[in-house]
Coordinates of C-alpha atoms and ligand atoms in Angstrom, one line a residue:
X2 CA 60.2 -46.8 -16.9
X3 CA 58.0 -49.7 -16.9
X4 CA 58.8 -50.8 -20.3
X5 CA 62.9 -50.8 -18.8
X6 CA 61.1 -53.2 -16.1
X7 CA 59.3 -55.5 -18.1
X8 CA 62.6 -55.7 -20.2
X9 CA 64.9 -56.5 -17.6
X10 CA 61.7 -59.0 -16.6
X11 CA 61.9 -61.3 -19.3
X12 CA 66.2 -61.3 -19.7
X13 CA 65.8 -62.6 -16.0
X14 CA 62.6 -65.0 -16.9
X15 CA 65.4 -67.7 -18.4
X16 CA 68.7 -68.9 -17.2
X17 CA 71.7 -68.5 -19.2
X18 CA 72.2 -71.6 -21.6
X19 CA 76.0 -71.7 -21.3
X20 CA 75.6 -71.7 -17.1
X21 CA 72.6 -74.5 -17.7
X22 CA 75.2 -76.6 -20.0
X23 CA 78.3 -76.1 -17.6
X24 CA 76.1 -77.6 -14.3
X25 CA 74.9 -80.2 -16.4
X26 CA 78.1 -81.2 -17.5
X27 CA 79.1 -81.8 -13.9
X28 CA 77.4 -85.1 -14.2
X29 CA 76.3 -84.6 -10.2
X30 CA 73.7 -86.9 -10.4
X31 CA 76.3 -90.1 -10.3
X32 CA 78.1 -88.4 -6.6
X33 CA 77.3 -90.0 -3.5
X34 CA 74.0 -90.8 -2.5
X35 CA 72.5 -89.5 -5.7
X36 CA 74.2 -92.1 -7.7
X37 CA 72.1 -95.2 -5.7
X38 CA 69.1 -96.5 -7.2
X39 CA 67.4 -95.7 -4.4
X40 CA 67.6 -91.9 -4.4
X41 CA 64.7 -90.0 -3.4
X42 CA 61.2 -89.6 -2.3
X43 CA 59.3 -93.5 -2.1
X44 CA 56.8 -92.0 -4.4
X45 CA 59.6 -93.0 -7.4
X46 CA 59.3 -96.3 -6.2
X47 CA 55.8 -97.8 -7.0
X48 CA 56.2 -99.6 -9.6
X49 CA 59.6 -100.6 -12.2
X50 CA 59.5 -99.6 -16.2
X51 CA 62.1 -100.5 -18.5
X52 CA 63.8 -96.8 -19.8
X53 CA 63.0 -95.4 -16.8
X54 CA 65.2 -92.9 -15.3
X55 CA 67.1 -91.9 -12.2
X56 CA 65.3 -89.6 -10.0
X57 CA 68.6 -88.1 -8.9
X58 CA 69.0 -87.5 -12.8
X59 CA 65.4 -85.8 -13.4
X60 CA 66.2 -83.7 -10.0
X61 CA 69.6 -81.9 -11.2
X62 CA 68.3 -81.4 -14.5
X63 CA 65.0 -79.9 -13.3
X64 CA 67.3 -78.0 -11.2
X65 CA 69.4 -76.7 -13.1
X66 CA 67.0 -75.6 -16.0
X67 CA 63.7 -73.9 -14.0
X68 CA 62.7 -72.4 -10.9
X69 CA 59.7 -72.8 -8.8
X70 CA 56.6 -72.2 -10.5
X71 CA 57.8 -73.0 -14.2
X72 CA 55.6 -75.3 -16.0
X73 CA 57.7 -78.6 -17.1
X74 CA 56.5 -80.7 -19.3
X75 CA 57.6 -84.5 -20.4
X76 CA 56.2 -85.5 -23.5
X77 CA 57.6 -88.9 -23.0
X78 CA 56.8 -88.9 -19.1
X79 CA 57.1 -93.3 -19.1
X80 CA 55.8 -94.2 -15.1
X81 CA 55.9 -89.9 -14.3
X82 CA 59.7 -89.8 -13.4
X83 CA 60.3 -86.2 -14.5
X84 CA 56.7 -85.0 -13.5
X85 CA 56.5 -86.1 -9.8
X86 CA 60.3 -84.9 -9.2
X87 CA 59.1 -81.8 -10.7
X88 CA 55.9 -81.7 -8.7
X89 CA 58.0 -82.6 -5.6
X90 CA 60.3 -79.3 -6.6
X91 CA 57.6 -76.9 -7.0
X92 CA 57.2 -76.7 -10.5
X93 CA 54.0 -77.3 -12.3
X94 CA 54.0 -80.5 -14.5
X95 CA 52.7 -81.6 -17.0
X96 CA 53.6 -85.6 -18.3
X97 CA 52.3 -87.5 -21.8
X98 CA 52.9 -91.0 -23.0
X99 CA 50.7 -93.8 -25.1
X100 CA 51.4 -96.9 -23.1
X101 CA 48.5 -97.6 -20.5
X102 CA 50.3 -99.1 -18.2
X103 CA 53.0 -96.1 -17.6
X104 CA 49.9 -93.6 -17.7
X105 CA 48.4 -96.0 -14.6
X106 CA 51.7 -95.6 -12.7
X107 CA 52.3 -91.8 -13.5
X108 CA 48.7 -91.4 -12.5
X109 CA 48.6 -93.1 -9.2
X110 CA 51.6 -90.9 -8.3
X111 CA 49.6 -87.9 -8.9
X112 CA 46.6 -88.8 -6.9
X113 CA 48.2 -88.4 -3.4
X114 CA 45.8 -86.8 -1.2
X115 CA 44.4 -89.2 0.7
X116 CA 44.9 -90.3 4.3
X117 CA 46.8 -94.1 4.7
X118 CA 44.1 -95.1 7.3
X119 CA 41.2 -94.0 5.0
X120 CA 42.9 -96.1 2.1
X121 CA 43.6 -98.6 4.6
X122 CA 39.8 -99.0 5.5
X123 CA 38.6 -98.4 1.8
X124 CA 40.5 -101.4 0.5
X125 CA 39.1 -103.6 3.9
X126 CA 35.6 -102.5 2.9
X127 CA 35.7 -103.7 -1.3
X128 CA 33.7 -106.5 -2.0
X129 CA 35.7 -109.0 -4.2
X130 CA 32.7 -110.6 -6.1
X131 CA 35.1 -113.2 -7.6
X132 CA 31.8 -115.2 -9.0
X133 CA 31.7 -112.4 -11.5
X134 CA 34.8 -113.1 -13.4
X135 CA 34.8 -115.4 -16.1
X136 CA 38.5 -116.4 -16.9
X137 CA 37.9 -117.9 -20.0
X138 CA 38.6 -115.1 -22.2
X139 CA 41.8 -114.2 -20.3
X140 CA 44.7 -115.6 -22.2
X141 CA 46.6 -119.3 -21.2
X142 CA 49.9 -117.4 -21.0
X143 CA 48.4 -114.6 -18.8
X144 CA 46.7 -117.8 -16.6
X145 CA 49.8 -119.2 -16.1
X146 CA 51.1 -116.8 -14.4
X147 CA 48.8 -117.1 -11.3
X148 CA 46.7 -119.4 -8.8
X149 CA 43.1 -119.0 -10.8
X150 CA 41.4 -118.0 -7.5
X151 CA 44.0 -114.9 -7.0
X152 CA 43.8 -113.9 -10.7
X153 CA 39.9 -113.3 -10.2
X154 CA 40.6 -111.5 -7.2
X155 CA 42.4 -109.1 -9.0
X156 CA 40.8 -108.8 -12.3
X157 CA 37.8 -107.9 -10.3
X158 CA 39.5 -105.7 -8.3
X159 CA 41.7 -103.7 -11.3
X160 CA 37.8 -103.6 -13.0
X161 CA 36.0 -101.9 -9.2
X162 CA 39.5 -99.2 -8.8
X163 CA 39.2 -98.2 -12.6
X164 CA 35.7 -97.4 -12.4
X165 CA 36.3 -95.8 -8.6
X166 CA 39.1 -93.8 -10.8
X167 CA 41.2 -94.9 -7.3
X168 CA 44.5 -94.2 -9.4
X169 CA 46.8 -94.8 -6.1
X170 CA 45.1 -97.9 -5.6
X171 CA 44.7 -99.0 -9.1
X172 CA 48.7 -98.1 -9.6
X173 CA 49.8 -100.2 -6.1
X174 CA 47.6 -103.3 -7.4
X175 CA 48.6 -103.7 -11.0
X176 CA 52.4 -102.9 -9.4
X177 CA 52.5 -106.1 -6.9
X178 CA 50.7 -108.1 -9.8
X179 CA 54.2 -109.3 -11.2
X180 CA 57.2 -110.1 -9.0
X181 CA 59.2 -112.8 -6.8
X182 CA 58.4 -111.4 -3.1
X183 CA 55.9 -112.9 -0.7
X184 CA 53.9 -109.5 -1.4
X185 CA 53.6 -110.0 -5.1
X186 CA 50.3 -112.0 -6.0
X187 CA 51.9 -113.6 -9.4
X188 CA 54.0 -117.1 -9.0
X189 CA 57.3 -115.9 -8.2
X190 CA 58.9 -114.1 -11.2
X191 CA 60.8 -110.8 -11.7
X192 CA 59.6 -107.8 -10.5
X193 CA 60.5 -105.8 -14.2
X194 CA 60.3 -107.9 -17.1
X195 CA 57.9 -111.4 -16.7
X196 CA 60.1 -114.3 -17.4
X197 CA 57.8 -117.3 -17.2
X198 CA 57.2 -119.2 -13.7
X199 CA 58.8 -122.2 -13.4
X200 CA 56.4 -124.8 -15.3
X201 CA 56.2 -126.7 -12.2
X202 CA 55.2 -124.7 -9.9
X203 CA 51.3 -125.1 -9.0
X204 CA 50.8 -121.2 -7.2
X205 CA 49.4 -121.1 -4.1
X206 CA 46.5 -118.6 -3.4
X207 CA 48.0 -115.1 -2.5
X208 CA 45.5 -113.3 -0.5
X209 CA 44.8 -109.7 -2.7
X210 CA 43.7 -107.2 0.1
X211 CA 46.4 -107.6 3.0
X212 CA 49.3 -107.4 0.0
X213 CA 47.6 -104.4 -0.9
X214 CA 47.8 -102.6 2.1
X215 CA 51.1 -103.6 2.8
X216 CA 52.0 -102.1 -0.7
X217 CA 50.1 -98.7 0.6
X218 CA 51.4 -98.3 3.9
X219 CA 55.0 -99.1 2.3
X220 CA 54.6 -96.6 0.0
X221 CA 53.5 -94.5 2.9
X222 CA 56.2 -95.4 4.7
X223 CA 57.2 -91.2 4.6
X224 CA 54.0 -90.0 3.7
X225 CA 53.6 -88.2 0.3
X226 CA 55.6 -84.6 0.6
X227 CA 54.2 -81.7 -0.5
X228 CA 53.6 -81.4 -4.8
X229 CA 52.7 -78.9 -6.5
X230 CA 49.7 -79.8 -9.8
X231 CA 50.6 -82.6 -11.9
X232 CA 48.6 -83.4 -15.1
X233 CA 49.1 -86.6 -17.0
X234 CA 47.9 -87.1 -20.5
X235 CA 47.3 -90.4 -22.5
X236 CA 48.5 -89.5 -26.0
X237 CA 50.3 -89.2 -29.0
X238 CA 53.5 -86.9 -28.2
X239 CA 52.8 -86.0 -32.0
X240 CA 50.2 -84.2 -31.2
X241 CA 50.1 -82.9 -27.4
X242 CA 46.7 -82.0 -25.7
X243 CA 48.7 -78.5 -24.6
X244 CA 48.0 -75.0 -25.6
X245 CA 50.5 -73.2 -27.9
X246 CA 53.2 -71.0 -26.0
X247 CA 52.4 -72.3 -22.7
X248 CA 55.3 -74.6 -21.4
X249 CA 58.2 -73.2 -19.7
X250 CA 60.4 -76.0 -20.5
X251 CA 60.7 -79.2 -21.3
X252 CA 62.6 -82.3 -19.9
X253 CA 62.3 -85.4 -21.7
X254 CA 64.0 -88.9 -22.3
X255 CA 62.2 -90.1 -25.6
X256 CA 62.6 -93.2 -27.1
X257 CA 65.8 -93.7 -29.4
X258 CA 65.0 -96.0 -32.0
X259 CA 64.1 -99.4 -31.2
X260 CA 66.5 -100.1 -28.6
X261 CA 63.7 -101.0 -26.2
X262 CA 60.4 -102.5 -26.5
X263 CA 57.7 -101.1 -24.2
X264 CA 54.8 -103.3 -25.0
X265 CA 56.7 -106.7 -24.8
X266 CA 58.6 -105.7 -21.5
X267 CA 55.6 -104.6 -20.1
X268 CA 53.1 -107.3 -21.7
X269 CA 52.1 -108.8 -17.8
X270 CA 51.1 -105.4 -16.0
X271 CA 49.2 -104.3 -19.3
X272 CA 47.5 -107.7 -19.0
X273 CA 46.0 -107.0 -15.5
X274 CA 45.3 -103.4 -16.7
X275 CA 43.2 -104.6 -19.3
X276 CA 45.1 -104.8 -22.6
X277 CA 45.5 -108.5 -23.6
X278 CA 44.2 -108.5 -27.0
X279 CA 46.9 -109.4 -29.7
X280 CA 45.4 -107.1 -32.2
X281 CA 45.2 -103.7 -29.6
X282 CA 48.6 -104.7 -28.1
X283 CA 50.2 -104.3 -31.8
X284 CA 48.6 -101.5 -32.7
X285 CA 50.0 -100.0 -29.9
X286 CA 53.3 -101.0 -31.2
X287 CA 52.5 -99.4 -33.8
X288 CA 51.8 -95.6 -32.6
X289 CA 54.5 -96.3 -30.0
X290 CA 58.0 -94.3 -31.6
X291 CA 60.1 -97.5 -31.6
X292 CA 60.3 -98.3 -35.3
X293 CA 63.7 -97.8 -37.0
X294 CA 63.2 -96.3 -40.2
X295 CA 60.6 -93.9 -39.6
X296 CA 62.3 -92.8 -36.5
X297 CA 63.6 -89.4 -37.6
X298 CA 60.7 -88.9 -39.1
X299 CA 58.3 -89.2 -36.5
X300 CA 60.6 -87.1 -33.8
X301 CA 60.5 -84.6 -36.4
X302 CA 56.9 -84.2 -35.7
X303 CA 57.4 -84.1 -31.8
X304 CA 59.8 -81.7 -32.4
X305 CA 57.4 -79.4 -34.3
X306 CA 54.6 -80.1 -31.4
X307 CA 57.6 -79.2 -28.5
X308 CA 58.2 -75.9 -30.6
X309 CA 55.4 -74.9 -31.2
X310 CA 54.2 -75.5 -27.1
X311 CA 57.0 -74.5 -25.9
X312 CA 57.6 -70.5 -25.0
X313 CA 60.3 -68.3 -26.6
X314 CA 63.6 -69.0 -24.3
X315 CA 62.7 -71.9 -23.1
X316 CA 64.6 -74.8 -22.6
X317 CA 64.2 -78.3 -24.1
X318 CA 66.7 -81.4 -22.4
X319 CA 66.4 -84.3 -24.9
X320 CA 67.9 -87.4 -23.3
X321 CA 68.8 -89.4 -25.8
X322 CA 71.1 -93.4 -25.7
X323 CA 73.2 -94.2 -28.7
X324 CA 72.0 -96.7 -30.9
X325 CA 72.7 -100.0 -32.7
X326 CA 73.5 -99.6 -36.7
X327 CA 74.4 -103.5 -37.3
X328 CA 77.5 -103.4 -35.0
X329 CA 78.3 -100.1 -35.6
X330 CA 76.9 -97.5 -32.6
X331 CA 75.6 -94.5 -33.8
X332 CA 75.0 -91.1 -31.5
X333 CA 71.7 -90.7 -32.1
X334 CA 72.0 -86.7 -30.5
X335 CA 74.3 -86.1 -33.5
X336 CA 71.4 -87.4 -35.5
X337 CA 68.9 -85.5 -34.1
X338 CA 71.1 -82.1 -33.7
X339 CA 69.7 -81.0 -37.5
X340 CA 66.3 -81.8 -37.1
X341 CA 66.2 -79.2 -34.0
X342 CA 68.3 -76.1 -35.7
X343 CA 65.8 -76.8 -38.9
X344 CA 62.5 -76.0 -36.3
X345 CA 63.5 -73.3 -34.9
X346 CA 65.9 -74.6 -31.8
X347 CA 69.2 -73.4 -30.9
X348 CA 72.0 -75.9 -29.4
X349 CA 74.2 -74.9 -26.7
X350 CA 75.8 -78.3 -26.4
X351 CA 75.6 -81.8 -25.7
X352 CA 76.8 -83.2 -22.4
X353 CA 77.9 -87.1 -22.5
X354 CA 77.3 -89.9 -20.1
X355 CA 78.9 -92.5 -20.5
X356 CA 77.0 -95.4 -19.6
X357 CA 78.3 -98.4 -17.5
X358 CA 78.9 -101.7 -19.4
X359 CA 76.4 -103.4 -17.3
X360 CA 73.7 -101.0 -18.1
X361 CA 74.2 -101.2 -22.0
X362 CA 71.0 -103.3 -24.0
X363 CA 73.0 -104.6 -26.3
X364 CA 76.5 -105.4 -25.4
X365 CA 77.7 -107.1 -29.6
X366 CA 80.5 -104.7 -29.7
X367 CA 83.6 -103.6 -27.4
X368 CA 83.1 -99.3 -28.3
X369 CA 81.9 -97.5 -25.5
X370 CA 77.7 -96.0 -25.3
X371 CA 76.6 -93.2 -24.0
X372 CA 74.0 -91.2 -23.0
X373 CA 73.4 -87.6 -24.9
X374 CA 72.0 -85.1 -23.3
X375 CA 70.6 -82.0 -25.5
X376 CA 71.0 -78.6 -24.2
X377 CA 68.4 -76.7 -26.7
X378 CA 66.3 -73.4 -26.4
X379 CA 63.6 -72.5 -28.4
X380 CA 64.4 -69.1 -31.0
Ligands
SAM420 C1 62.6 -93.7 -22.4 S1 60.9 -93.9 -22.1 C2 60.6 -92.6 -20.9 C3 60.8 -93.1 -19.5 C4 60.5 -92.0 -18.5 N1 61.5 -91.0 -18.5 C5 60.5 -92.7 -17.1 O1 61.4 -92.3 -16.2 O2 59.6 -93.5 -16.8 C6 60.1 -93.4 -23.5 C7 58.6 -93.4 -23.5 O3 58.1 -92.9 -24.7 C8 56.8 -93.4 -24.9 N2 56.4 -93.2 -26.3 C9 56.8 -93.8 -27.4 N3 56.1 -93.3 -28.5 C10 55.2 -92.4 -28.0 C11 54.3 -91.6 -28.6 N4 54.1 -91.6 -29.9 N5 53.6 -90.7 -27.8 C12 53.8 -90.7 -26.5 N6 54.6 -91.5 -25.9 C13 55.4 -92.3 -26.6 C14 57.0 -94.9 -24.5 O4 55.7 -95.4 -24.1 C15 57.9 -94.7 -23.3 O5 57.2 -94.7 -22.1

């Protein structure tokens, strides 16, 4: 009798792939209020990173694929996108990446505990010892970007939240180092990638601690819901700090090919954070998965690490764009489908996206991209 139960247990433990594929494929992520940019908790909203996605997007597809209590894990978790939505659902998460500054941002989202006033009066009580910092080995085009006085204020200040390990803190500073509003403490520029200020312009001093707290209490603004554990690892996705069999499923948007450049687009914030160094800033490049022709190859070895983490039955949702082959586009799911099916996945389908022309990097031809999504289970 108990071995019937168990049975019946694990044919229950997993949804059915077809049913998984089907709600997917209703695309309910672009209706309504879940199609605006703006979409759900303010937690999402600390800081930009190019690749990002939706939060609407990670919700349905979280959704769709576990229940509460399911470990989720995002090997490619960018700034925690599919990690806090799947905290904020009730699922334990688990998030990996390699670039410093989307580990800072994914980071400060998990560390979410604390009381606004007791921030408010920790960040009124640091001591800025700007006499301490020495600008000299910070780099002219980094310089440029700020009043000199302002720029000590917050190298000191990045320095004192790193060592605090104040990852809320940490993430809301190096977030209002780069952007164009009055609360921003770089020359006016944009708030995602760091065109250069205007040549001309002198920078007035930008005051760090009251921006700060208006960054805090606006990320406050509905207080931090309820979330369930959220671990973030810095790392190589090729070789994941996770034990073997112990994922429910996995939700990820990896890179595809070298569409987009996450160390250039990001070069400011990883400034401030503490990575200016030419030589440490390409060999990060270098680990990074964004190099054309050992592409395949290095997925390949993700994919081995996602089977062999992943449980029997579980799911994996690999988001993948299209990619550039000269002018040619190329679906890069179709690429990846026989890589899976040779490690021991089975496909139940790929849903397409098609994504707006506006949203498309490159826009050298007139065919139309889309986003793949990978409905997969581990044999
Ligand atoms: C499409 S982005 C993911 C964005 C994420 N879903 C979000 O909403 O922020 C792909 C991510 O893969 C990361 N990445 C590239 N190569 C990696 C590697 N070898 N190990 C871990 N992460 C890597 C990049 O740093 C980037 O953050």
């Amino acid at each position: 009798m108990q071995l019937q139960f168990d049975t019946l247990n694990e044919i229950n433990k997993y949804k059915n792939p077809l049913t998984v594929y089907k709600n997917i494929s209703k695309l309910e992520w672009k209706n309504g209020d879940y199609g605006k940019q703006s979409w759900g908790s303010h937690i999402h909203k600390i800081a930009p990173y190019v690749g990002r996605i939706k939060p609407s997007f990670a919700h349905f597809l979280i959704k769709y694929v576990s229940k509460k209590g399911d470990t989720i894990l995002d090997p490619f978790c960018g700034i925690g996108t599919i990690p806090t939505e799947a905290a904020l659902m009730g699922r334990i998460a688990i998030g990996n990446d390699l670039n410093p500054y989307a580990i800072c941002i994914s980071n400060a989202k998990k560390d979410n505990k604390k009381k606004l006033k007791d921030l408010i009066s920790y960040i009124e009580n640091i001591d800025i010892k700007t006499d301490e910092i020495d600008l000299s080995n910070i780099p002219e085009w980094v310089r440029e970007y700020y009043n000199q006085d302002t720029l000590k204020e917050i190298l000191y200040t990045v320095d004192f939240l790193k060592r605090e390990k104040e990852d809320f803190l940490l993430g809301c500073l190096v977030a209002i180092s780069q952007g164009h509003r009055p609360g921003h403490l770089s020359k006016p520029c944009a708030w995602t990638l760091p065109y250069k200020p205007r040549p001309d312009d002198m920078g007035e001093y930008r005051e760090l601690k009251p921006r700060l707290i208006d960054k805090v209490k606006r990320t406050y603004k509905f207080s931090f819901e309820k979330m369930s554990p959220m671990t973030i690892h810095f790392n190589d996705a090729r070789k994941l700090l996770v034990d073997d069999n112990s994922v429910d499923h996995i939700i990820t948007s990896p890179p595809y090919y070298n569409t987009l450049d996450y160390v250039t687009s990001h070069r400011l914030r990883l400034a401030i954070f503490g990575m200016h160094d030419e030589d440490e800033k390409k060999s990060l490049k270098n680990d990074l998965i964004q190099h054309f022709n050992s592409y395949i190859k290095d997925i390949e070895i993700v994919i081995k690490e996602i089977s062999r983490v992943l449980k029997p039955g579980g799911f994996c949702i690999f988001v993948v764009g299209d990619h550039f082959k000269g002018k040619l586009i190329i679906n890069t799911a179709e690429e990846l489908t026989p890589v899976f099916l040779r490690n021991g996945f089975t496909m139940h389908g790929i849903v397409n996206d098609k994504i707006p022309p506006n949203k498309s990097v490159q826009k050298t031809t007139k065919n139309e991209k889309f986003e793949r999504i990978m409905v997969l289970t581990k044999n």
